[in-house]
PDB file of C-alpha atoms and ligand atoms in Angstrom:
ATOM      1  CA  MET U  12      18.975-181.560 200.662  1.00 54.00           C
ATOM      2  CA  THR U  13      16.975-182.725 197.866  1.00 53.00           C
ATOM      3  CA  SER U  14      15.298-180.362 195.607  1.00 64.00           C
ATOM      4  CA  ILE U  15      12.785-181.299 192.788  1.00 72.00           C
ATOM      5  CA  LYS U  16      12.567-180.234 189.098  1.00 79.00           C
ATOM      6  CA  ILE U  17       8.984-178.792 188.707  1.00 76.00           C
ATOM      7  CA  PRO U  18       7.670-179.430 185.076  1.00 76.00           C
ATOM      8  CA  PRO U  19       6.220-176.003 184.035  1.00 79.00           C
ATOM      9  CA  GLU U  20       3.201-177.603 182.622  1.00 75.00           C
ATOM     10  CA  HIS U  21       2.316-179.092 185.938  1.00 74.00           C
ATOM     11  CA  PRO U  22      -1.069-177.413 186.799  1.00 73.00           C
ATOM     12  CA  ARG U  23       0.025-176.510 190.279  1.00 78.00           C
ATOM     13  CA  ALA U  24       3.735-175.509 189.217  1.00 78.00           C
ATOM     14  CA  GLU U  25       3.560-172.020 190.908  1.00 84.00           C
ATOM     15  CA  SER U  26       2.332-173.513 194.281  1.00 85.00           C
ATOM     16  CA  LEU U  27       5.072-176.053 194.134  1.00 87.00           C
ATOM     17  CA  ARG U  28       7.773-173.540 193.191  1.00 91.00           C
ATOM     18  CA  THR U  29       6.692-171.500 196.325  1.00 94.00           C
ATOM     19  CA  ARG U  30       6.810-174.620 198.575  1.00 94.00           C
ATOM     20  CA  GLU U  31      10.398-175.354 197.273  1.00 94.00           C
ATOM     21  CA  LYS U  32      11.544-171.657 197.894  1.00 95.00           C
ATOM     22  CA  LEU U  33      10.430-172.076 201.473  1.00 97.00           C
ATOM     23  CA  ILE U  34      12.097-175.438 201.872  1.00 96.00           C
ATOM     24  CA  GLU U  35      15.319-174.065 200.374  1.00 96.00           C
ATOM     25  CA  CYS U  36      15.225-171.158 202.843  1.00 97.00           C
ATOM     26  CA  TYR U  37      14.404-173.536 205.787  1.00 97.00           C
ATOM     27  CA  HIS U  38      17.813-175.572 205.057  1.00 97.00           C
ATOM     28  CA  LYS U  39      19.508-172.155 204.848  1.00 97.00           C
ATOM     29  CA  GLY U  40      18.152-171.319 208.312  1.00 97.00           C
ATOM     30  CA  VAL U  41      15.962-168.564 207.207  1.00 98.00           C
ATOM     31  CA  VAL U  42      12.517-170.097 207.735  1.00 98.00           C
ATOM     32  CA  ALA U  43      11.648-171.814 211.026  1.00 97.00           C
ATOM     33  CA  THR U  44      10.467-175.233 211.254  1.00 97.00           C
ATOM     34  CA  ALA U  45       6.827-174.046 212.172  1.00 96.00           C
ATOM     35  CA  GLY U  46       7.089-171.639 209.187  1.00 97.00           C
ATOM     36  CA  LEU U  47       6.583-174.782 206.968  1.00 97.00           C
ATOM     37  CA  ILE U  48       3.653-175.538 208.987  1.00 97.00           C
ATOM     38  CA  ALA U  49       2.186-171.989 208.850  1.00 96.00           C
ATOM     39  CA  HIS U  50       2.553-172.035 205.128  1.00 97.00           C
ATOM     40  CA  GLY U  51       0.324-175.217 204.863  1.00 96.00           C
ATOM     41  CA  ARG U  52      -2.304-173.413 206.858  1.00 95.00           C
ATOM     42  CA  GLY U  53      -1.986-170.516 204.581  1.00 96.00           C
ATOM     43  CA  GLU U  54      -2.335-172.674 201.598  1.00 95.00           C
ATOM     44  CA  ALA U  55      -5.663-174.272 202.747  1.00 95.00           C
ATOM     45  CA  PHE U  56      -7.054-170.775 203.191  1.00 95.00           C
ATOM     46  CA  ASP U  57      -5.724-169.709 199.892  1.00 95.00           C
ATOM     47  CA  TYR U  58      -7.777-172.561 198.323  1.00 90.00           C
ATOM     48  CA  LEU U  59     -10.848-171.125 199.891  1.00 92.00           C
ATOM     49  CA  ILE U  60     -10.508-167.775 198.322  1.00 94.00           C
ATOM     50  CA  GLY U  61      -9.636-169.217 194.865  1.00 91.00           C
ATOM     51  CA  GLU U  62      -5.956-168.392 194.849  1.00 93.00           C
ATOM     52  CA  GLU U  63      -6.390-164.965 193.561  1.00 95.00           C
ATOM     53  CA  THR U  64      -6.411-161.446 194.884  1.00 97.00           C
ATOM     54  CA  THR U  65     -10.056-160.793 195.667  1.00 97.00           C
ATOM     55  CA  LYS U  66     -11.855-157.127 195.587  1.00 97.00           C
ATOM     56  CA  PRO U  67     -11.691-156.879 199.277  1.00 98.00           C
ATOM     57  CA  ALA U  68      -7.970-157.691 199.271  1.00 98.00           C
ATOM     58  CA  LEU U  69      -7.615-155.114 196.505  1.00 98.00           C
ATOM     59  CA  ASN U  70      -9.459-152.465 198.634  1.00 98.00           C
ATOM     60  CA  ALA U  71      -7.272-153.162 201.773  1.00 98.00           C
ATOM     61  CA  ILE U  72      -4.078-153.029 199.540  1.00 98.00           C
ATOM     62  CA  ARG U  73      -5.090-149.447 198.422  1.00 98.00           C
ATOM     63  CA  ALA U  74      -5.754-148.443 202.121  1.00 98.00           C
ATOM     64  CA  ALA U  75      -2.568-150.053 203.415  1.00 98.00           C
ATOM     65  CA  ALA U  76      -0.570-148.205 200.645  1.00 98.00           C
ATOM     66  CA  SER U  77      -2.196-144.859 201.387  1.00 98.00           C
ATOM     67  CA  ALA U  78      -1.406-145.221 205.253  1.00 98.00           C
ATOM     68  CA  LEU U  79       2.314-146.289 204.442  1.00 98.00           C
ATOM     69  CA  LEU U  80       2.694-143.254 202.297  1.00 98.00           C
ATOM     70  CA  LEU U  81       1.149-140.981 204.809  1.00 98.00           C
ATOM     71  CA  ALA U  82       3.086-142.425 207.710  1.00 98.00           C
ATOM     72  CA  GLU U  83       5.620-140.297 209.349  1.00 98.00           C
ATOM     73  CA  ARG U  84       7.737-143.491 210.487  1.00 98.00           C
ATOM     74  CA  PRO U  85       6.708-146.457 208.659  1.00 98.00           C
ATOM     75  CA  VAL U  86       8.330-149.810 209.459  1.00 98.00           C
ATOM     76  CA  ILE U  87       7.978-153.189 207.584  1.00 98.00           C
ATOM     77  CA  SER U  88       8.460-155.957 209.983  1.00 98.00           C
ATOM     78  CA  VAL U  89      10.033-159.190 208.392  1.00 98.00           C
ATOM     79  CA  ASN U  90       9.854-162.713 209.635  1.00 97.00           C
ATOM     80  CA  GLY U  91      11.283-165.951 208.076  1.00 98.00           C
ATOM     81  CA  ASN U  92       8.535-166.952 205.622  1.00 98.00           C
ATOM     82  CA  THR U  93       8.326-163.230 204.187  1.00 98.00           C
ATOM     83  CA  ALA U  94      12.150-162.859 203.703  1.00 98.00           C
ATOM     84  CA  ALA U  95      11.995-166.262 201.852  1.00 98.00           C
ATOM     85  CA  LEU U  96       8.884-165.429 199.562  1.00 98.00           C
ATOM     86  CA  VAL U  97       9.064-161.672 198.856  1.00 98.00           C
ATOM     87  CA  ALA U  98      12.684-160.357 200.031  1.00 98.00           C
ATOM     88  CA  GLU U  99      12.941-158.177 196.682  1.00 98.00           C
ATOM     89  CA  GLU U 100       9.381-156.806 196.669  1.00 98.00           C
ATOM     90  CA  THR U 101       9.702-156.015 200.396  1.00 98.00           C
ATOM     91  CA  VAL U 102      12.833-153.886 199.900  1.00 98.00           C
ATOM     92  CA  ARG U 103      10.997-152.257 196.646  1.00 98.00           C
ATOM     93  CA  LEU U 104       8.204-151.375 198.792  1.00 98.00           C
ATOM     94  CA  ALA U 105      10.521-149.938 201.585  1.00 98.00           C
ATOM     95  CA  ARG U 106      12.143-147.746 199.040  1.00 98.00           C
ATOM     96  CA  ILE U 107       8.944-146.408 197.554  1.00 98.00           C
ATOM     97  CA  ILE U 108       7.345-145.544 200.984  1.00 97.00           C
ATOM     98  CA  LYS U 109      10.759-144.519 202.815  1.00 97.00           C
ATOM     99  CA  ALA U 110      10.195-147.252 205.378  1.00 98.00           C
ATOM    100  CA  LYS U 111      12.760-148.842 207.752  1.00 98.00           C
ATOM    101  CA  VAL U 112      12.847-152.718 207.481  1.00 98.00           C
ATOM    102  CA  GLU U 113      13.292-154.615 210.814  1.00 98.00           C
ATOM    103  CA  VAL U 114      13.743-158.267 211.433  1.00 98.00           C
ATOM    104  CA  ASN U 115      11.207-159.631 213.932  1.00 96.00           C
ATOM    105  CA  LEU U 116      10.965-163.263 214.813  1.00 96.00           C
ATOM    106  CA  PHE U 117       8.778-165.514 216.690  1.00 95.00           C
ATOM    107  CA  TYR U 118      11.609-168.279 216.801  1.00 95.00           C
ATOM    108  CA  ARG U 119      14.535-165.827 217.252  1.00 95.00           C
ATOM    109  CA  SER U 120      18.057-166.953 217.106  1.00 96.00           C
ATOM    110  CA  ARG U 121      21.230-165.090 216.313  1.00 97.00           C
ATOM    111  CA  GLU U 122      21.658-167.352 213.368  1.00 97.00           C
ATOM    112  CA  ARG U 123      18.140-166.757 211.878  1.00 98.00           C
ATOM    113  CA  GLU U 124      18.425-163.041 212.385  1.00 98.00           C
ATOM    114  CA  LEU U 125      21.721-162.895 210.346  1.00 98.00           C
ATOM    115  CA  ALA U 126      20.448-165.299 207.738  1.00 98.00           C
ATOM    116  CA  ILE U 127      17.480-163.072 207.161  1.00 98.00           C
ATOM    117  CA  LYS U 128      19.390-159.713 207.145  1.00 98.00           C
ATOM    118  CA  GLU U 129      21.930-161.289 204.562  1.00 98.00           C
ATOM    119  CA  LEU U 130      18.703-162.300 202.476  1.00 98.00           C
ATOM    120  CA  LEU U 131      17.335-158.765 202.612  1.00 98.00           C
ATOM    121  CA  GLU U 132      20.754-157.222 201.962  1.00 98.00           C
ATOM    122  CA  LYS U 133      21.080-159.446 198.901  1.00 98.00           C
ATOM    123  CA  ALA U 134      17.690-158.078 197.749  1.00 98.00           C
ATOM    124  CA  GLY U 135      19.214-154.495 197.956  1.00 97.00           C
ATOM    125  CA  ALA U 136      18.300-153.638 201.701  1.00 97.00           C
ATOM    126  CA  HIS U 137      20.494-151.331 203.865  1.00 95.00           C
ATOM    127  CA  ASP U 138      20.357-150.608 207.677  1.00 94.00           C
ATOM    128  CA  VAL U 139      18.387-153.714 208.511  1.00 98.00           C
ATOM    129  CA  LEU U 140      17.136-153.193 212.011  1.00 98.00           C
ATOM    130  CA  GLY U 141      16.336-155.714 214.665  1.00 98.00           C
ATOM    131  CA  VAL U 142      19.460-157.740 214.589  1.00 98.00           C
ATOM    132  CA  GLY U 143      21.556-158.537 217.593  1.00 96.00           C
ATOM    133  CA  GLU U 144      21.826-155.645 220.058  1.00 96.00           C
ATOM    134  CA  ASP U 145      19.705-153.609 218.025  1.00 97.00           C
ATOM    135  CA  ALA U 146      16.543-155.451 219.177  1.00 97.00           C
ATOM    136  CA  SER U 147      17.123-153.832 222.600  1.00 96.00           C
ATOM    137  CA  ALA U 148      13.607-152.266 223.296  1.00 96.00           C
ATOM    138  CA  LYS U 149      10.432-154.213 224.439  1.00 94.00           C
ATOM    139  CA  ILE U 150       6.810-154.169 223.485  1.00 93.00           C
ATOM    140  CA  PRO U 151       4.932-153.857 226.768  1.00 88.00           C
ATOM    141  CA  GLU U 152       2.589-156.887 227.707  1.00 81.00           C
ATOM    142  CA  LEU U 153       4.108-159.285 225.186  1.00 88.00           C
ATOM    143  CA  GLY U 154       5.747-162.643 226.304  1.00 86.00           C
ATOM    144  CA  SER U 155       7.193-164.055 223.105  1.00 88.00           C
ATOM    145  CA  GLU U 156      10.454-163.236 221.482  1.00 88.00           C
ATOM    146  CA  ARG U 157       8.293-161.077 219.110  1.00 89.00           C
ATOM    147  CA  ARG U 158       8.365-158.342 222.050  1.00 92.00           C
ATOM    148  CA  ARG U 159      12.186-157.584 221.302  1.00 95.00           C
ATOM    149  CA  VAL U 160      12.195-154.473 218.891  1.00 97.00           C
ATOM    150  CA  SER U 161      14.451-151.717 217.718  1.00 98.00           C
ATOM    151  CA  PRO U 162      14.267-148.336 219.329  1.00 98.00           C
ATOM    152  CA  GLN U 163      14.625-146.728 216.146  1.00 98.00           C
ATOM    153  CA  GLY U 164      12.202-148.862 214.387  1.00 98.00           C
ATOM    154  CA  ILE U 165       9.134-150.676 215.490  1.00 97.00           C
ATOM    155  CA  LEU U 166       9.155-149.195 219.023  1.00 97.00           C
ATOM    156  CA  VAL U 167       8.810-145.437 217.441  1.00 98.00           C
ATOM    157  CA  ALA U 168       6.835-146.426 214.363  1.00 98.00           C
ATOM    158  CA  ASP U 169       3.508-144.913 213.637  1.00 98.00           C
ATOM    159  CA  VAL U 170       2.634-147.614 210.937  1.00 98.00           C
ATOM    160  CA  VAL U 171       3.987-151.095 211.120  1.00 98.00           C
ATOM    161  CA  MET U 172       3.440-153.770 208.286  1.00 98.00           C
ATOM    162  CA  VAL U 173       3.496-157.320 209.594  1.00 96.00           C
ATOM    163  CA  PRO U 174       3.175-159.801 206.912  1.00 94.00           C
ATOM    164  CA  LEU U 175       2.401-163.519 208.087  1.00 88.00           C
ATOM    165  CA  GLU U 176       2.149-162.634 211.728  1.00 82.00           C
ATOM    166  CA  ASP U 177       0.862-164.342 214.843  1.00 76.00           C
ATOM    167  CA  GLY U 178      -1.910-162.327 216.682  1.00 78.00           C
ATOM    168  CA  ASP U 179      -0.423-161.330 220.124  1.00 86.00           C
ATOM    169  CA  ARG U 180       2.033-158.672 218.785  1.00 90.00           C
ATOM    170  CA  THR U 181      -0.617-157.143 216.332  1.00 93.00           C
ATOM    171  CA  GLU U 182      -2.799-156.355 219.293  1.00 92.00           C
ATOM    172  CA  ALA U 183       0.068-155.170 221.277  1.00 93.00           C
ATOM    173  CA  LEU U 184       1.087-153.099 218.761  1.00 95.00           C
ATOM    174  CA  VAL U 185      -2.314-151.491 218.137  1.00 95.00           C
ATOM    175  CA  LYS U 186      -2.694-150.982 221.953  1.00 94.00           C
ATOM    176  CA  MET U 187       0.457-148.923 221.538  1.00 95.00           C
ATOM    177  CA  GLY U 188      -1.402-146.485 219.382  1.00 96.00           C
ATOM    178  CA  LYS U 189       0.326-147.869 215.967  1.00 97.00           C
ATOM    179  CA  ARG U 190      -1.603-148.599 212.920  1.00 98.00           C
ATOM    180  CA  VAL U 191      -0.919-152.072 211.776  1.00 98.00           C
ATOM    181  CA  ILE U 192      -1.158-153.543 208.380  1.00 98.00           C
ATOM    182  CA  ALA U 193      -1.430-157.386 208.080  1.00 97.00           C
ATOM    183  CA  ILE U 194      -1.422-159.716 205.342  1.00 98.00           C
ATOM    184  CA  ASP U 195      -2.942-163.108 206.279  1.00 97.00           C
ATOM    185  CA  LEU U 196      -4.839-165.587 204.306  1.00 97.00           C
ATOM    186  CA  ASN U 197      -6.853-166.488 207.129  1.00 96.00           C
ATOM    187  CA  PRO U 198      -9.572-164.014 207.759  1.00 96.00           C
ATOM    188  CA  LEU U 199     -10.561-165.542 211.057  1.00 94.00           C
ATOM    189  CA  SER U 200      -7.037-165.263 212.748  1.00 94.00           C
ATOM    190  CA  ARG U 201      -6.682-162.932 215.617  1.00 93.00           C
ATOM    191  CA  THR U 202      -4.016-160.989 213.428  1.00 94.00           C
ATOM    192  CA  ALA U 203      -6.698-160.612 210.809  1.00 95.00           C
ATOM    193  CA  ARG U 204      -9.252-159.251 213.376  1.00 95.00           C
ATOM    194  CA  LYS U 205      -7.028-157.099 215.277  1.00 95.00           C
ATOM    195  CA  ALA U 206      -5.163-155.286 212.417  1.00 97.00           C
ATOM    196  CA  THR U 207      -5.911-151.856 211.423  1.00 98.00           C
ATOM    197  CA  PHE U 208      -5.742-152.939 207.771  1.00 98.00           C
ATOM    198  CA  THR U 209      -6.133-156.588 206.956  1.00 98.00           C
ATOM    199  CA  ILE U 210      -5.147-157.747 203.382  1.00 98.00           C
ATOM    200  CA  VAL U 211      -6.601-161.302 203.152  1.00 98.00           C
ATOM    201  CA  ASP U 212      -4.225-162.592 200.563  1.00 98.00           C
ATOM    202  CA  ASN U 213      -1.051-164.483 199.763  1.00 98.00           C
ATOM    203  CA  VAL U 214       2.077-162.343 200.607  1.00 98.00           C
ATOM    204  CA  VAL U 215       3.317-163.704 197.224  1.00 97.00           C
ATOM    205  CA  ARG U 216       0.390-161.949 195.368  1.00 98.00           C
ATOM    206  CA  ALA U 217      -0.214-159.155 197.643  1.00 98.00           C
ATOM    207  CA  THR U 218       3.180-157.617 198.139  1.00 98.00           C
ATOM    208  CA  PRO U 219       4.066-156.869 194.396  1.00 98.00           C
ATOM    209  CA  LYS U 220       0.611-155.452 194.236  1.00 98.00           C
ATOM    210  CA  LEU U 221       1.293-153.194 197.166  1.00 98.00           C
ATOM    211  CA  VAL U 222       4.417-152.114 195.504  1.00 98.00           C
ATOM    212  CA  ASP U 223       2.452-151.056 192.229  1.00 98.00           C
ATOM    213  CA  THR U 224      -0.297-149.229 194.085  1.00 98.00           C
ATOM    214  CA  ALA U 225       1.968-147.375 196.307  1.00 98.00           C
ATOM    215  CA  ARG U 226       4.035-146.348 193.349  1.00 98.00           C
ATOM    216  CA  LYS U 227       0.934-144.986 191.720  1.00 98.00           C
ATOM    217  CA  LEU U 228      -0.612-143.440 194.766  1.00 98.00           C
ATOM    218  CA  LYS U 229       2.565-141.478 195.594  1.00 97.00           C
ATOM    219  CA  GLN U 230       1.680-139.232 192.786  1.00 96.00           C
ATOM    220  CA  ASP U 231      -1.470-138.195 194.335  1.00 94.00           C
ATOM    221  CA  LEU U 232      -1.280-138.091 198.293  1.00 95.00           C
ATOM    222  CA  THR U 233      -4.706-136.336 198.551  1.00 96.00           C
ATOM    223  CA  LYS U 234      -6.213-139.296 197.165  1.00 97.00           C
ATOM    224  CA  CYS U 235      -4.636-141.352 199.958  1.00 98.00           C
ATOM    225  CA  HIS U 236      -6.484-139.341 202.710  1.00 97.00           C
ATOM    226  CA  GLN U 237      -9.915-140.051 200.942  1.00 97.00           C
ATOM    227  CA  ILE U 238      -9.188-143.695 200.492  1.00 98.00           C
ATOM    228  CA  LEU U 239      -8.312-143.971 204.391  1.00 98.00           C
ATOM    229  CA  LEU U 240     -11.576-142.076 205.160  1.00 98.00           C
ATOM    230  CA  ASP U 241     -13.535-144.436 203.130  1.00 98.00           C
ATOM    231  CA  PHE U 242     -12.074-147.652 204.272  1.00 98.00           C
ATOM    232  CA  ASP U 243     -13.642-149.754 207.201  1.00 98.00           C
ATOM    233  CA  ASN U 244     -11.449-152.740 207.854  1.00 98.00           C
ATOM    234  CA  LYS U 245     -14.307-154.555 209.698  1.00 97.00           C
ATOM    235  CA  LYS U 246     -16.602-154.339 206.771  1.00 98.00           C
ATOM    236  CA  ASN U 247     -14.004-155.326 204.315  1.00 98.00           C
ATOM    237  CA  LEU U 248     -12.965-158.387 206.385  1.00 97.00           C
ATOM    238  CA  ALA U 249     -16.557-159.549 206.571  1.00 97.00           C
ATOM    239  CA  GLU U 250     -16.732-159.090 202.663  1.00 97.00           C
ATOM    240  CA  SER U 251     -13.753-161.717 202.506  1.00 97.00           C
ATOM    241  CA  VAL U 252     -15.634-164.090 204.691  1.00 96.00           C
ATOM    242  CA  ALA U 253     -18.753-163.642 202.776  1.00 97.00           C
ATOM    243  CA  LEU U 254     -16.685-164.258 199.555  1.00 95.00           C
ATOM    244  CA  ILE U 255     -15.724-167.576 200.892  1.00 94.00           C
ATOM    245  CA  LYS U 256     -19.323-168.596 201.807  1.00 94.00           C
ATOM    246  CA  ASP U 257     -20.647-167.412 198.433  1.00 93.00           C
ATOM    247  CA  ARG U 258     -18.064-169.470 196.642  1.00 90.00           C
ATOM    248  CA  PHE U 259     -18.996-172.550 198.560  1.00 87.00           C
ATOM    249  CA  LEU U 260     -22.635-171.882 198.307  1.00 89.00           C
ATOM    250  CA  ARG U 261     -22.230-171.785 194.532  1.00 86.00           C
ATOM    251  CA  LEU U 262     -20.151-175.029 194.689  1.00 81.00           C
ATOM    252  CA  SER U 263     -22.679-176.873 196.722  1.00 83.00           C
ATOM    253  CA  GLU U 264     -25.589-175.870 194.365  1.00 83.00           C
ATOM    254  CA  ARG U 265     -23.555-177.416 191.707  1.00 75.00           C
ATOM    255  CA  GLY U 266     -23.861-180.534 193.710  1.00 69.00           C
ATOM    256  CA  GLY U 267     -20.270-180.209 195.010  1.00 58.00           C
ATOM    257  CA  CYS U 268     -18.951-179.770 191.339  1.00 59.00           C
ATOM    258  CA  PHE U 269     -15.787-177.804 191.023  1.00 57.00           C
ATOM    259  CA  PHE U 270     -15.829-174.626 189.182  1.00 56.00           C
ATOM    260  CA  SER U 271     -14.120-175.195 185.726  1.00 57.00           C
ATOM    261  CA  GLU U 272     -11.315-172.704 186.396  1.00 57.00           C
ATOM    262  CA  ASP U 273     -10.716-174.693 189.683  1.00 56.00           C
ATOM    263  CA  GLU U 274     -10.535-177.882 187.890  1.00 53.00           C
ATOM    264  CA  GLU U 275      -7.984-176.426 185.572  1.00 53.00           C
ATOM    265  CA  ARG U 276      -5.754-175.785 188.507  1.00 55.00           C
ATOM    266  CA  GLY U 277      -6.494-179.157 190.196  1.00 52.00           C
ATOM    267  CA  PHE U 278      -8.407-178.272 193.333  1.00 52.00           C
TER     268      PHE U 278
HETATM  269  O1  PTJ D   3      10.038-166.524 211.119  1.00 83.40           O
HETATM  270  P1  PTJ D   3       9.348-166.545 212.649  1.00 83.40           P
HETATM  271  O2  PTJ D   3      10.145-167.058 213.696  1.00 83.40           O
HETATM  272  O3  PTJ D   3       8.759-165.071 213.064  1.00 83.40           O
HETATM  273  O4  PTJ D   3       8.060-167.387 212.602  1.00 83.40           O
HETATM  274  C1  PTJ D   3       7.065-167.206 211.568  1.00 83.40           C
HETATM  275  C2  PTJ D   3       5.776-168.137 211.830  1.00 83.40           C
HETATM  276  C3  PTJ D   3       4.921-168.075 210.551  1.00 83.40           C
HETATM  277  C4  PTJ D   3       6.111-169.527 211.834  1.00 83.40           C
HETATM  278  C5  PTJ D   3       5.020-167.663 212.882  1.00 83.40           C
HETATM  279  O5  PTJ D   3       4.667-166.275 212.694  1.00 83.40           O
HETATM  280  C6  PTJ D   3       3.834-168.489 213.108  1.00 83.40           C
HETATM  281  O6  PTJ D   3       3.663-169.560 213.818  1.00 83.40           O
HETATM  282  O7  PTJ D   3       2.779-168.035 212.616  1.00 83.40           O
HETATM  283  P2  PTJ D   3       1.238-168.697 212.652  1.00 83.40           P
HETATM  284  O8  PTJ D   3       0.739-168.245 214.162  1.00 83.40           O
HETATM  285  O9  PTJ D   3       1.321-170.135 212.159  1.00 83.40           O
HETATM  286  O10 PTJ D   3       0.382-167.712 211.744  1.00 83.40           O
HETATM  287  C7  PTJ D   3       0.749-167.675 210.376  1.00 83.40           C
HETATM  288  C8  PTJ D   3      -0.481-167.043 209.642  1.00 83.40           C
HETATM  289  O11 PTJ D   3       0.100-166.824 208.245  1.00 83.40           O
HETATM  290  C9  PTJ D   3      -1.630-168.001 209.381  1.00 83.40           C
HETATM  291  O12 PTJ D   3      -2.682-167.357 209.721  1.00 83.40           O
HETATM  292  C10 PTJ D   3      -1.554-168.443 207.887  1.00 83.40           C
HETATM  293  O13 PTJ D   3      -2.818-168.609 207.447  1.00 83.40           O
HETATM  294  C11 PTJ D   3      -0.968-167.206 207.499  1.00 83.40           C
HETATM  295  N1  PTJ D   3      -0.050-167.518 205.961  1.00 83.40           N
HETATM  296  C12 PTJ D   3       0.794-168.579 205.932  1.00 83.40           C
HETATM  297  N2  PTJ D   3       1.472-168.478 204.631  1.00 83.40           N
HETATM  298  C13 PTJ D   3       0.806-167.324 204.167  1.00 83.40           C
HETATM  299  C14 PTJ D   3       0.009-166.720 204.997  1.00 83.40           C
HETATM  300  N3  PTJ D   3      -0.668-165.473 204.857  1.00 83.40           N
HETATM  301  C15 PTJ D   3      -0.374-164.892 203.740  1.00 83.40           C
HETATM  302  N4  PTJ D   3       0.497-165.420 202.841  1.00 83.40           N
HETATM  303  C16 PTJ D   3       1.263-166.546 203.126  1.00 83.40           C
HETATM  304  N5  PTJ D   3       2.047-167.073 202.033  1.00 83.40           N
END
């Protein structure tokens, strides 16, 4: 396995470090081959939103944290990319909101289940669900390997967080009456459109922000009820799309010139 030394002054050092993390975890059997492709698609959308957590994303993070804190049986579903990029933050979040952590894979194999479980345990997780025989229940109407879930976890959850998902399961979980939180850089994806709370942001930025927000809101659960009453996912998602449109409108008005801050980062 070749790994490169990333010069800290490189304008895209952070993005390159994220890629290296995924490649390393790909070689360890955590990330699926398609996970590398999925990341490329995510990066493209990250360019469109300006590689920062937008206002609509922050609103969705507040709503998602509220839903998780008020949930009776919250579960965080973890796939290969999520484990590679934010294992520690995921475990931290699970502790704060008292959620179960469950491995759920599109490209399921026993080796990958175990590699992800091990990574989560190294990050401090106990009782990782969805591994081996534990994934014995099925989500109705779902053909892919994602249908296999734990009877103590996703099957009975009232709120499920699904970072970096593919659309079918989100839709199936919503049909089962669950509230679904998605983190997806693509605001046009089926996952983004079908979820109850859609955070259009990079998991790398959104997950630590979710941890901080949940920690703060935990002190004031009444506020969580109000946040949920005020939140409209469709409207918030439309704002994410409008933000991209406005950004490109401003760009085109400047004759295709980049914004100065974008130039700095090397767009
Ligand atoms: O680990 P497995 O077997 O469960 O497989 C995971 C992948 C990601 C391969 C699987 O779920 C898949 O094929 O996903 P898709 O259909 O490619 O969708 C991935 C979505 O995540 C796309 O809409 C991407 O834009 C988005 N995405 C990619 N990287 C990030 C991201 N969203 C947030 N943060 C990212 N870092």
